[in-house]
XYZ file of C-alpha atoms in Angstrom:
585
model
C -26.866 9.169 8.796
C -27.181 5.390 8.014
C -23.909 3.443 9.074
C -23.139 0.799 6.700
C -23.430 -2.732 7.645
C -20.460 -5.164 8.455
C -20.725 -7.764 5.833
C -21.233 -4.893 2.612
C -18.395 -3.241 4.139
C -16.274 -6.334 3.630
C -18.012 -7.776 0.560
C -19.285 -6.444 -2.293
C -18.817 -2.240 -0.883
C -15.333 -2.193 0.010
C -14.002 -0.052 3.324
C -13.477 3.213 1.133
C -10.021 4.645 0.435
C -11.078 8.270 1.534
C -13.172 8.808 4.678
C -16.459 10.417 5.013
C -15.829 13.948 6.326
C -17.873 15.819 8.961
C -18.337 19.321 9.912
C -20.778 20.941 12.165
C -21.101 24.429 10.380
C -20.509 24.188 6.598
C -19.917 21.263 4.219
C -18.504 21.627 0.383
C -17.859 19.077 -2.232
C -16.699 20.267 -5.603
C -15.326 18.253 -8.793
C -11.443 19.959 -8.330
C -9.592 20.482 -5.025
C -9.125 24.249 -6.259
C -12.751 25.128 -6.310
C -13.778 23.541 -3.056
C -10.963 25.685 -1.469
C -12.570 28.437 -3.038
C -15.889 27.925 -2.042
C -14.997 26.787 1.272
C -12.977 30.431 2.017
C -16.679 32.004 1.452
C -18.020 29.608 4.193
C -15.492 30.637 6.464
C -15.785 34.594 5.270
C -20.007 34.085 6.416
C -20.959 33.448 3.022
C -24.506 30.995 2.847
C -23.977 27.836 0.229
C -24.998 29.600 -2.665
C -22.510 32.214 -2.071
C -19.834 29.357 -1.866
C -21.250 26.947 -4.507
C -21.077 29.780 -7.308
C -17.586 30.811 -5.722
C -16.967 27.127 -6.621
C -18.750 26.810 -9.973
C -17.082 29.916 -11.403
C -13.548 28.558 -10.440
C -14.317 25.169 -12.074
C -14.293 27.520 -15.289
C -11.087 28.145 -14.796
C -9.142 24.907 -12.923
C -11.151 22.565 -15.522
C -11.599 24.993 -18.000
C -10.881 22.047 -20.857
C -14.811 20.527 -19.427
C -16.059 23.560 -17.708
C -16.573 26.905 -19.340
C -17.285 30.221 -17.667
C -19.428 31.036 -20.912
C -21.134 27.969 -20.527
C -23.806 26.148 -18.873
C -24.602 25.877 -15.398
C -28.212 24.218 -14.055
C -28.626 25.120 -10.405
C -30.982 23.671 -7.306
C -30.835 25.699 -4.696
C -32.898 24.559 -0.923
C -34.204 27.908 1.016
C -34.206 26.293 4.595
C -36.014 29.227 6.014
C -38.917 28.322 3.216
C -38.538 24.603 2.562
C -38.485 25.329 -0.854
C -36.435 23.780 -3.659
C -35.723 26.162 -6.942
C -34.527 25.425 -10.180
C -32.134 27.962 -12.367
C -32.108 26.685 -15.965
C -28.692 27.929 -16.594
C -29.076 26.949 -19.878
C -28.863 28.941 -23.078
C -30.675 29.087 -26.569
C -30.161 28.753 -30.026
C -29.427 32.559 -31.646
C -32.636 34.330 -33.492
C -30.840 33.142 -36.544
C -30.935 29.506 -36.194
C -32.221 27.561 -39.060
C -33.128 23.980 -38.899
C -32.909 24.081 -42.634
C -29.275 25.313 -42.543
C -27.608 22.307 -40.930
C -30.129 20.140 -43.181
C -29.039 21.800 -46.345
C -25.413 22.681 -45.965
C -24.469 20.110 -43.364
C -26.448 17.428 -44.029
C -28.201 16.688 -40.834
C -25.322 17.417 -38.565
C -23.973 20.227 -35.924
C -20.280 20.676 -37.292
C -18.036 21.496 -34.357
C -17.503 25.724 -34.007
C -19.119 28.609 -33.731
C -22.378 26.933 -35.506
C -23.050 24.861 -32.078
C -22.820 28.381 -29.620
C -26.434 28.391 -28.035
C -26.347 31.955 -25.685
C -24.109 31.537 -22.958
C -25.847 31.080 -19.679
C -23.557 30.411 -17.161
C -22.871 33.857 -16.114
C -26.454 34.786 -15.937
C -27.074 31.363 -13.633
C -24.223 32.751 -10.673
C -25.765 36.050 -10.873
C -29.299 34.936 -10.599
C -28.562 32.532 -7.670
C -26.981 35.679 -6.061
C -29.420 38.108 -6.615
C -32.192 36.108 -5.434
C -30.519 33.624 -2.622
C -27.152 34.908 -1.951
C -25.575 37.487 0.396
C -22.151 38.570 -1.254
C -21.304 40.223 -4.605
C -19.915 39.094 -7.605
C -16.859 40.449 -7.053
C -15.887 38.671 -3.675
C -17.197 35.368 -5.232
C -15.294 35.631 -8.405
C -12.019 36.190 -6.718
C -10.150 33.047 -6.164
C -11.397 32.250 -9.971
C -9.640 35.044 -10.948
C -6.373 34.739 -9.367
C -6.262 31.014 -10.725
C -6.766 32.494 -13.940
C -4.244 35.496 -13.629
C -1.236 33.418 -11.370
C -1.961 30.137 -12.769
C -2.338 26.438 -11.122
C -0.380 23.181 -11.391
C -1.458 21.332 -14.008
C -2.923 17.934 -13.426
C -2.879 14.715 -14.983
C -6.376 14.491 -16.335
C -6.844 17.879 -17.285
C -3.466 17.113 -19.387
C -4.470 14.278 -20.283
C -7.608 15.723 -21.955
C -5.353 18.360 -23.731
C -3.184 16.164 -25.249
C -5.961 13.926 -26.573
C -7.693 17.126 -27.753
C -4.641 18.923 -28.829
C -5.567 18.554 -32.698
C -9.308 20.048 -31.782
C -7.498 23.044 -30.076
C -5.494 23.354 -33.245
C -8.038 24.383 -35.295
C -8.869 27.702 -33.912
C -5.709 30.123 -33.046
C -7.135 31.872 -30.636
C -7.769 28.216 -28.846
C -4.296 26.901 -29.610
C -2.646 30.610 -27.476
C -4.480 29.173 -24.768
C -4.507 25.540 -24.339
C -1.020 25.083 -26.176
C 1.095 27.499 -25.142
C 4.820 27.667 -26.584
C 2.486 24.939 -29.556
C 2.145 21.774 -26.970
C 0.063 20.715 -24.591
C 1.195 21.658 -20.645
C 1.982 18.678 -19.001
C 1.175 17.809 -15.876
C 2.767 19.898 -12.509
C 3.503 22.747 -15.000
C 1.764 25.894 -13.917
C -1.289 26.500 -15.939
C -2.125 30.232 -16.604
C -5.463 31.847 -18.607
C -4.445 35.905 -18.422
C -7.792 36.766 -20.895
C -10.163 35.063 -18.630
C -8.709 36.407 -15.957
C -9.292 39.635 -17.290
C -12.855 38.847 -18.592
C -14.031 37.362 -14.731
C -11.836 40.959 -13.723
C -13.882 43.266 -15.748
C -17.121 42.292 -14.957
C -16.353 42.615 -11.063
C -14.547 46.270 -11.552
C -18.294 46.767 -13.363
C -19.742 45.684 -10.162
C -17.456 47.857 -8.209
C -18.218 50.858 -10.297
C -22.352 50.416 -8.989
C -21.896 49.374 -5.849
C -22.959 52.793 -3.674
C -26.223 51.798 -5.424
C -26.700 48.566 -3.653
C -25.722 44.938 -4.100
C -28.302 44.218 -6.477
C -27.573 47.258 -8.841
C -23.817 45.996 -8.481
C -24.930 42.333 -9.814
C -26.730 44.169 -12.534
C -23.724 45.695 -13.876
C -21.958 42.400 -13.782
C -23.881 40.953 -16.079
C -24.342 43.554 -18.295
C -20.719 43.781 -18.765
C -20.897 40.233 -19.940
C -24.159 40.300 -22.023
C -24.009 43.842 -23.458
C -20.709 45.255 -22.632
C -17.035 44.357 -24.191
C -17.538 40.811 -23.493
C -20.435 40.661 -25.633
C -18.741 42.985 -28.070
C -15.969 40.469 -28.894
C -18.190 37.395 -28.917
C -20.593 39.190 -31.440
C -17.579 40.768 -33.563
C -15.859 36.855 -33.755
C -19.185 35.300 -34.539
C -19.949 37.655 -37.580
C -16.333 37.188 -38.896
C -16.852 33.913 -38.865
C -19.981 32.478 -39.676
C -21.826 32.077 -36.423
C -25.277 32.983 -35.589
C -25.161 35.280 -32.181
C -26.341 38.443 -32.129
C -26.131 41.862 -29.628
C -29.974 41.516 -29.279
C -29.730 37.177 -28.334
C -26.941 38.184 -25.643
C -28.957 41.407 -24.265
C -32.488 40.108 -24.513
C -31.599 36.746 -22.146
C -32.271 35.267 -19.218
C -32.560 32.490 -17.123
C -35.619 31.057 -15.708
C -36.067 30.178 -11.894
C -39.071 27.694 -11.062
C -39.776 25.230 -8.535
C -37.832 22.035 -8.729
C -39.639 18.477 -10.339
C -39.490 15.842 -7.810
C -41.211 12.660 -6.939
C -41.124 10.182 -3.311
C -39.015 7.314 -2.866
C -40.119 5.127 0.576
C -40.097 8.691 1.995
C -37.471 10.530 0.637
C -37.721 13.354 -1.947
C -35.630 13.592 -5.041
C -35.925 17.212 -6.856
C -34.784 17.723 -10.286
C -34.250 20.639 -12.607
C -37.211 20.465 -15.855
C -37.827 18.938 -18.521
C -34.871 20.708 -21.053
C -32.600 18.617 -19.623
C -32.183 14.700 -18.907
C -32.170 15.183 -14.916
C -36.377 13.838 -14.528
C -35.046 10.416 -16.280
C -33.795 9.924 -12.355
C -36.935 10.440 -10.828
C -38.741 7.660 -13.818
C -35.958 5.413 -12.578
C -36.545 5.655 -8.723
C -40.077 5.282 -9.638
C -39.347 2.058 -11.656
C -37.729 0.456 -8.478
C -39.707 1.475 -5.733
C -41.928 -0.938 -5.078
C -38.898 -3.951 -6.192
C -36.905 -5.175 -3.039
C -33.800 -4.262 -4.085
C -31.657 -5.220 -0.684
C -32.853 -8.690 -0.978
C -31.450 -8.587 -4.825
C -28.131 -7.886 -3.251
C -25.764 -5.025 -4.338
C -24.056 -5.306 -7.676
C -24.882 -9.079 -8.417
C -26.499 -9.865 -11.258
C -30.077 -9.542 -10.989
C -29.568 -6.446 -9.196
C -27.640 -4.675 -12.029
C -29.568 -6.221 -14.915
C -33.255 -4.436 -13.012
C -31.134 -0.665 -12.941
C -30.093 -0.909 -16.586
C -33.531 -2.200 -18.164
C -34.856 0.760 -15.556
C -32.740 2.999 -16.932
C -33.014 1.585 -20.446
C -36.515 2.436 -20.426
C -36.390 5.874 -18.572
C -33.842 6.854 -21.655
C -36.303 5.789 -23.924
C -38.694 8.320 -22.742
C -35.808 10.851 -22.643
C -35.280 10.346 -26.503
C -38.880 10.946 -27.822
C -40.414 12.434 -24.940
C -38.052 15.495 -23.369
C -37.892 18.834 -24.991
C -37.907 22.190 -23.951
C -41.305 22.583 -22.610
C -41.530 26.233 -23.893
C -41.379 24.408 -27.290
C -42.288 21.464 -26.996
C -45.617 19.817 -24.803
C -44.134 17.345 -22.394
C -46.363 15.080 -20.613
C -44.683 15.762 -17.251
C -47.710 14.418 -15.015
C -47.523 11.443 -16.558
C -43.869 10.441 -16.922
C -43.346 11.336 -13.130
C -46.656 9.395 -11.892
C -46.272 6.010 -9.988
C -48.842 4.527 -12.231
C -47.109 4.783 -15.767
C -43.825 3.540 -13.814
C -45.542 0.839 -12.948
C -46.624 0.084 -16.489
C -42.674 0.597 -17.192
C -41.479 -2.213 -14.685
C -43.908 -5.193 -15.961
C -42.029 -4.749 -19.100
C -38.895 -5.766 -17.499
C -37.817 -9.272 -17.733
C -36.358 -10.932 -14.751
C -34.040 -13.264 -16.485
C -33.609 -11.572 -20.230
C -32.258 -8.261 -21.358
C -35.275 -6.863 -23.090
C -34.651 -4.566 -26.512
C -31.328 -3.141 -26.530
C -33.344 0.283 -27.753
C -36.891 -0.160 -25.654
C -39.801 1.964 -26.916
C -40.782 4.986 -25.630
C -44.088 5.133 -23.797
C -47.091 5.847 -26.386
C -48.078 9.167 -24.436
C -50.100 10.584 -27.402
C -47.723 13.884 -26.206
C -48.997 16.219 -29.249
C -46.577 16.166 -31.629
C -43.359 15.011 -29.972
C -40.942 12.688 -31.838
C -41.445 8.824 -32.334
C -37.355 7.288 -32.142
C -35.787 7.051 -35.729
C -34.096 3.936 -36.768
C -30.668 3.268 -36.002
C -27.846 2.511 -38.680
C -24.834 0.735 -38.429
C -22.724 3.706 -38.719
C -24.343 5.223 -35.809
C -22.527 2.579 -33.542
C -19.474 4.319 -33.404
C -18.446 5.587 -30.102
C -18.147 3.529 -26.212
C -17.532 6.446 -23.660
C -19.208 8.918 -22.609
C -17.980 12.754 -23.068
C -15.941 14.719 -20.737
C -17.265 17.496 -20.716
C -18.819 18.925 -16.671
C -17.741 18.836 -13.036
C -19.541 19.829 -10.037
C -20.541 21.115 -6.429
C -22.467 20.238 -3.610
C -22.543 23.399 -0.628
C -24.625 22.795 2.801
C -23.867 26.322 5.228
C -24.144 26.812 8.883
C -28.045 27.831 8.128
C -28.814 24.264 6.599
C -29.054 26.156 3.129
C -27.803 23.816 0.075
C -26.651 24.608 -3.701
C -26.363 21.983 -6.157
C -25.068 22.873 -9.353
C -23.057 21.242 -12.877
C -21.340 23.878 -14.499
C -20.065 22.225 -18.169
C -19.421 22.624 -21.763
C -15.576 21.747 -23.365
C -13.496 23.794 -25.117
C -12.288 21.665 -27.739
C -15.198 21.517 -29.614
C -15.906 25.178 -30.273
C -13.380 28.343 -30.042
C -11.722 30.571 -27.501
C -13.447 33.946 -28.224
C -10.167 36.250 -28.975
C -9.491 38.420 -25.835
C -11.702 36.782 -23.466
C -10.171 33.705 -22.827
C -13.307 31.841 -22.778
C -15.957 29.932 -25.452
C -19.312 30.563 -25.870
C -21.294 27.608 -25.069
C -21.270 25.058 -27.654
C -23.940 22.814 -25.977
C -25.837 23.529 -29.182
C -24.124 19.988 -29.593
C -26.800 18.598 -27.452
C -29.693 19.503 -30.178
C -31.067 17.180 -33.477
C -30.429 18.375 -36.791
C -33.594 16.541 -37.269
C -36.963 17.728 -38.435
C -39.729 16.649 -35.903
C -37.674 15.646 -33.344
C -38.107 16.614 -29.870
C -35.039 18.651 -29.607
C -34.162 19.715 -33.041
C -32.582 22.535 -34.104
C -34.667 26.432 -33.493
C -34.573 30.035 -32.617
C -35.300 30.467 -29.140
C -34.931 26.469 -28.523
C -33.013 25.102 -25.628
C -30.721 21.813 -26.274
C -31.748 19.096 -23.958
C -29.116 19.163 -21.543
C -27.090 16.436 -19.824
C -25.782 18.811 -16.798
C -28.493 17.591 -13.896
C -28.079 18.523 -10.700
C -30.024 16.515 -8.046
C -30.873 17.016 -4.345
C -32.722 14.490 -1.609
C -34.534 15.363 1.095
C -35.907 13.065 3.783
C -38.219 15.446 6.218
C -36.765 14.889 9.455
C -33.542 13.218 8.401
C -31.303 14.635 5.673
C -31.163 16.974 2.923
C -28.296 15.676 0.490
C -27.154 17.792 -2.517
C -25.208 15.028 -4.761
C -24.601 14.628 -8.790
C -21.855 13.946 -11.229
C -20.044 14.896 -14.361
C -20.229 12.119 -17.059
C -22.697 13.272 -19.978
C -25.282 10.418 -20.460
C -23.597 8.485 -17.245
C -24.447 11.147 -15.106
C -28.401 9.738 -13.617
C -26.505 6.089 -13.981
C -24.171 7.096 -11.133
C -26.353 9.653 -9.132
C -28.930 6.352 -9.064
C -26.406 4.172 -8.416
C -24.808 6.482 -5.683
C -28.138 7.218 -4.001
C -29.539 3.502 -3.744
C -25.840 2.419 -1.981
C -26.997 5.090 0.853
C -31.021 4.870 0.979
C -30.844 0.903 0.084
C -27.873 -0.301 1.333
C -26.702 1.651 4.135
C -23.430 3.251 3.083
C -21.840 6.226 3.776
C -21.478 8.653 1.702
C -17.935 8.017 1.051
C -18.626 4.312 0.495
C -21.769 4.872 -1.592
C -19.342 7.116 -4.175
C -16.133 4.946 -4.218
C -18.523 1.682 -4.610
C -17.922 0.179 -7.885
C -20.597 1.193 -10.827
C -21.699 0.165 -14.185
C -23.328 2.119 -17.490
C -25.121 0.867 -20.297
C -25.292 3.034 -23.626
C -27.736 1.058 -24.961
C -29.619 4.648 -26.356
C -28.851 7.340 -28.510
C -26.064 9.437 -27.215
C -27.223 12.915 -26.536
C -24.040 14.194 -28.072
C -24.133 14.931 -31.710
C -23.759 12.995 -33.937
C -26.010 10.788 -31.557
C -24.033 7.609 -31.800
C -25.752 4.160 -30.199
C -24.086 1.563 -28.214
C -27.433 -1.163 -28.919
C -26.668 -4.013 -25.049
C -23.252 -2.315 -24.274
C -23.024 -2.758 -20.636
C -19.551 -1.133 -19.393
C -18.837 -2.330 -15.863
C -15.939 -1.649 -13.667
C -13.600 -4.540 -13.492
C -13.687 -4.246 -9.497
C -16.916 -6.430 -9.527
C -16.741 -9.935 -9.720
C -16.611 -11.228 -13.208
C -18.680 -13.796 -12.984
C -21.231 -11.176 -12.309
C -20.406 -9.991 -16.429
C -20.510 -13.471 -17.205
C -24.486 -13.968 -15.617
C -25.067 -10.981 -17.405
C -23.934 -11.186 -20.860
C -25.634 -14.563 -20.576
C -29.182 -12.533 -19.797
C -28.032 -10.696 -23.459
C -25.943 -7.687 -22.193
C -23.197 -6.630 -24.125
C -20.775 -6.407 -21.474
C -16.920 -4.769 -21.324
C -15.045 -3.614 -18.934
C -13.823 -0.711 -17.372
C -10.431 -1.055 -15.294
C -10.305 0.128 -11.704
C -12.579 3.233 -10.673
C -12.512 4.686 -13.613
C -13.237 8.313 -14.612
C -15.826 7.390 -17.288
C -18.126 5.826 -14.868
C -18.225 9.562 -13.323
C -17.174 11.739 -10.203
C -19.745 11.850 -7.827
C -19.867 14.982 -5.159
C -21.964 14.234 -1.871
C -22.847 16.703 0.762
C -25.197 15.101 3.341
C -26.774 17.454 6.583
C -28.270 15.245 8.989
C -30.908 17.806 10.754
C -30.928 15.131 13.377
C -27.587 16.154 14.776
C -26.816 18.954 12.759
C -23.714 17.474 11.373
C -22.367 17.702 7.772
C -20.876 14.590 5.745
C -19.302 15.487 2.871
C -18.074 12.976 0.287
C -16.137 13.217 -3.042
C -15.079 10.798 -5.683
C -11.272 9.441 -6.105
C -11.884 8.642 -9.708
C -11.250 12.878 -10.707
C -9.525 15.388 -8.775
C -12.844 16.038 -6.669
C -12.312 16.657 -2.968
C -14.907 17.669 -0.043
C -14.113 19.859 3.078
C -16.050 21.050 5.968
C -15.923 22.745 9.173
């Protein structure tokens, strides 16, 4: 591992207020202190990472069950060490038979109202199972059960997570069956008040008693009955019964006929090291088109966080976002011109449009690709300018085991967009939120059509060095701080710890990927802990620049877990700004 110099130490990359933590069998990082316990107990039980990392994705469901849901999403990268392979699980659902474009066109006039009208099939639950089935070692059951005694005894509330309530408390009014579980005795719980979910508990109970019930068949027949209990069993039963009684779309045949899809990871070389990145349905390859950008800029030399230096990420990632908008799609649907958006030639056709001195468009065009069909960017109104932050709506793991194994994953989707399913104590994902009620556009609105999702996982590996599972909640933030976080490592030496608690920056100078697709055109939001006449140089090249105060949630939680096959030892790293912690052995 790279030790970071002296003089960014004391400048600009401040000693960090955690340490880095090492272990020399197993490493975890996970986006709540809860879930890292839990996934760190099936380390120590002889569980490999993906064991652990879905023991700790399916407890985020429950300790940050207001951003993650267990009926949600959950986009995996998993690293076989024995094969050197890296694999991608979608972990992403699609829109119901039923979906109309022409229905939210009609009747809604172009937009996704919140409800049961954004539920694309839930795919989370699918995700664990798959990762089990095909690279883990334990059963659903074993996994599952720290998650389910959160659920059934409860957990001390904390302050974000009650923050978020009480913001959201209105949103959680709409829906009764929300409002039993997220204001109990009619208020939000307040922070250090025990926290209890007895449906999900049940729910996550039921399908491991399912499990149980098949198990003198063999593991694999025991996983099966898992998820049939959620996808055709009583589960299913109540989601399909609530949807029908209340206008939704899903179906018995979308929730039995699923599946998620497994597939080699993208990835693309920077000065050595490999970056991997779930497909094209989501936003994670705008990371690799970044990396690509920069690589052949000297960005040490630039210095980190002054002026020049942050003005080159944000036209970089101004420009990879660009592609995003017109270019991503679900490549089932959709052609995607993947060979070229990832080649070093059309990223170097990318950075000559970036101006050293001069903000370029606050809403760049999108390469001309002549893709077949996809969408050329709409123009922007002034109503569409009408939110700053980004959504809170994901957490996260990182998992490296004793076998040098590692499981990245971003389990997501709120609940206070979209209803508590009565009886199960969970929502069925409303990332349909992350489509275009839009005809011709790249992700609009279809049967069978995946959202384009902002969940990314992301995982570097430099042969003979490291392989380092890392990524981020934070909705479109989330590549702005796994770039960030990365470069204060590969660039500028850090340590993990240092590279996550350095201060960051965002622009939202792009259509948000949230409905109703809002645009920030320059807004630059940087944390107030760099120096301000760094804003001031900036806003002078035509950024819009605020500020955020502090380390500030908004600007993301990143999760590191870094195995150094030179000496075998785990780092693991998590961020201060969220209730993320990292533990090893």
């Amino acid at each position: 591992m790279n030790t970071a110099d002296p003089d960014l130490t004391q400048g600009s990359a401040p000693l960090s207020m955690r340490p880095t933590l090492a272990g020399m069998d197993h490493m975890i990082s996970a986006g709540h202190y809860l879930a890292t316990h839990a996934g760190a107990q099936i380390l120590q039980a002889g569980g490999n990472a993906i064991d652990a990392g879905v023991a700790a994705g399916i407890a985020l469901g429950v300790v940050q069950s207001d951003i993650v849901n267990v009926g949600g999403v959950a986009p995996c990268l998993v690293y076989h060490a024995q094969t050197g392979k890296v694999w991608s699980i979608s972990g992403l659902g699609y829109w119901p038979r039923a979906a109309s474009l022409d229905l939210f066109l009609d009747k809604y006039g172009g937009r996704i109202p919140a409800g049961v009208l954004r539920t694309v099939i839930p795919a989370a639950p699918d995700a664990w199972i798959t990762a089990l089935e095909r690279f883990g070692t334990m059963s659903f059951g074993d996994v599952a059960a720290a998650a389910i005694g959160f659920a059934r005894d409860g957990f001390v509330m904390y302050p974000l997570m009650a923050e978020v309530l009480a913001d959201h408390q209105d949103n959680y009014r709409r829906w009764s069956s929300s409002a039993a579980v997220y204001l109990p005795g009619g208020r939000p719980p307040a922070a250090g008040e025990v926290f209890r979910q007895a449906d999900l508990a049940a729910s996550l109970q039921y399908m491991a008693d399912e499990e149980r019930a098949h198990a003198s068949a063999g593991r694999l027949a025991g996983l099966a009955a898992a998820r049939r209990a959620f996808y055709q069993g009583d589960i299913a039963a109540r989601m399909v019964a609530y949807h029908r009684e209340n206008g939704g779309l899903l179906t018995h045949e979308d929730l039995r006929d699923f599946s998620v899809e497994v597939e080699p990871a993208l990835s693309t070389d920077f000065h050595g090291t490999r970056l991997y990145s779930c497909g094209f349905w989501c936003q994670g390859p705008t990371l690799l088109q970044m990396l690509n950008i920069l690589e052949s800029r000297d960005l040490r030399t630039l210095g980190h966080n002054s002026a020049s230096y942050i003005h080159l990420l944000t036209e970089a990632i101004k420009l990879a976002f660009a592609d995003r908008e017109v270019h991503y799609g679900d490549p089932r649907h959709k052609p995607v011109p993947q060979d070229v958006l990832l080649s070093k030639a059309y990223a170097r056709e990318r950075l000559a449009l970036i101006l050293a001195d001069r903000a370029g468009p606050d809403i760049p065009a999108a390469g001309d690709l002549l893709d077949a069909g996809l969408s050329r960017p709409r123009l922007h109104r002034p109503e569409d300018a009408q939110r700053t932050d980004p959504r809170l709506d994901t957490s996260y793991v990182a998992a490296v085991d004793k076998h040098g194994n590692a499981f990245s994953a971003t389990p997501s989707d709120g609940s206070y967009n979209t209803p508590v399913i009565p009886g199960t104590g969970l929502c069925a994902s409303g990332r349909g939120s992350q489509s275009w009620a839009e005809r011709g556009h790249a992700c609009a609105i279809g049967p069978g059509r995946r959202p384009r999702l902002t969940p990314n996982p992301s995982l570097a590996i430099r042969p003979g060095g490291y392989v380092m599972p890392f990524g981020t909640p934070g909705g479109d933030v989330q590549c702005q701080a796994m770039l960030q976080t990365f470069l204060n490592m590969e660039v500028f030496g850090m340590d993990p710890q240092q590279a996550v608690e350095a201060p960051r920056f965002a622009t939202f100078s792009f259509p948000s990927s949230f409905e109703p697709h809002s645009v920030q055109p320059g807004r630059l939001m940087i944390e107030d802990l760099v120096a301000r006449p760094v804003g001031e140089a900036l806003a002078a090249m035509g950024h819009s620049v605020q500020w955020w105060r502090d380390r500030n949630w908004r600007a993301g939680a990143m999760c590191v877990v870094r195995h150094d096959t030179r000496t075998d030892i785990r780092w693991g790293a998590a961020d201060p700004r969220r209730p993320a912690y990292a533990i090893g052995r």
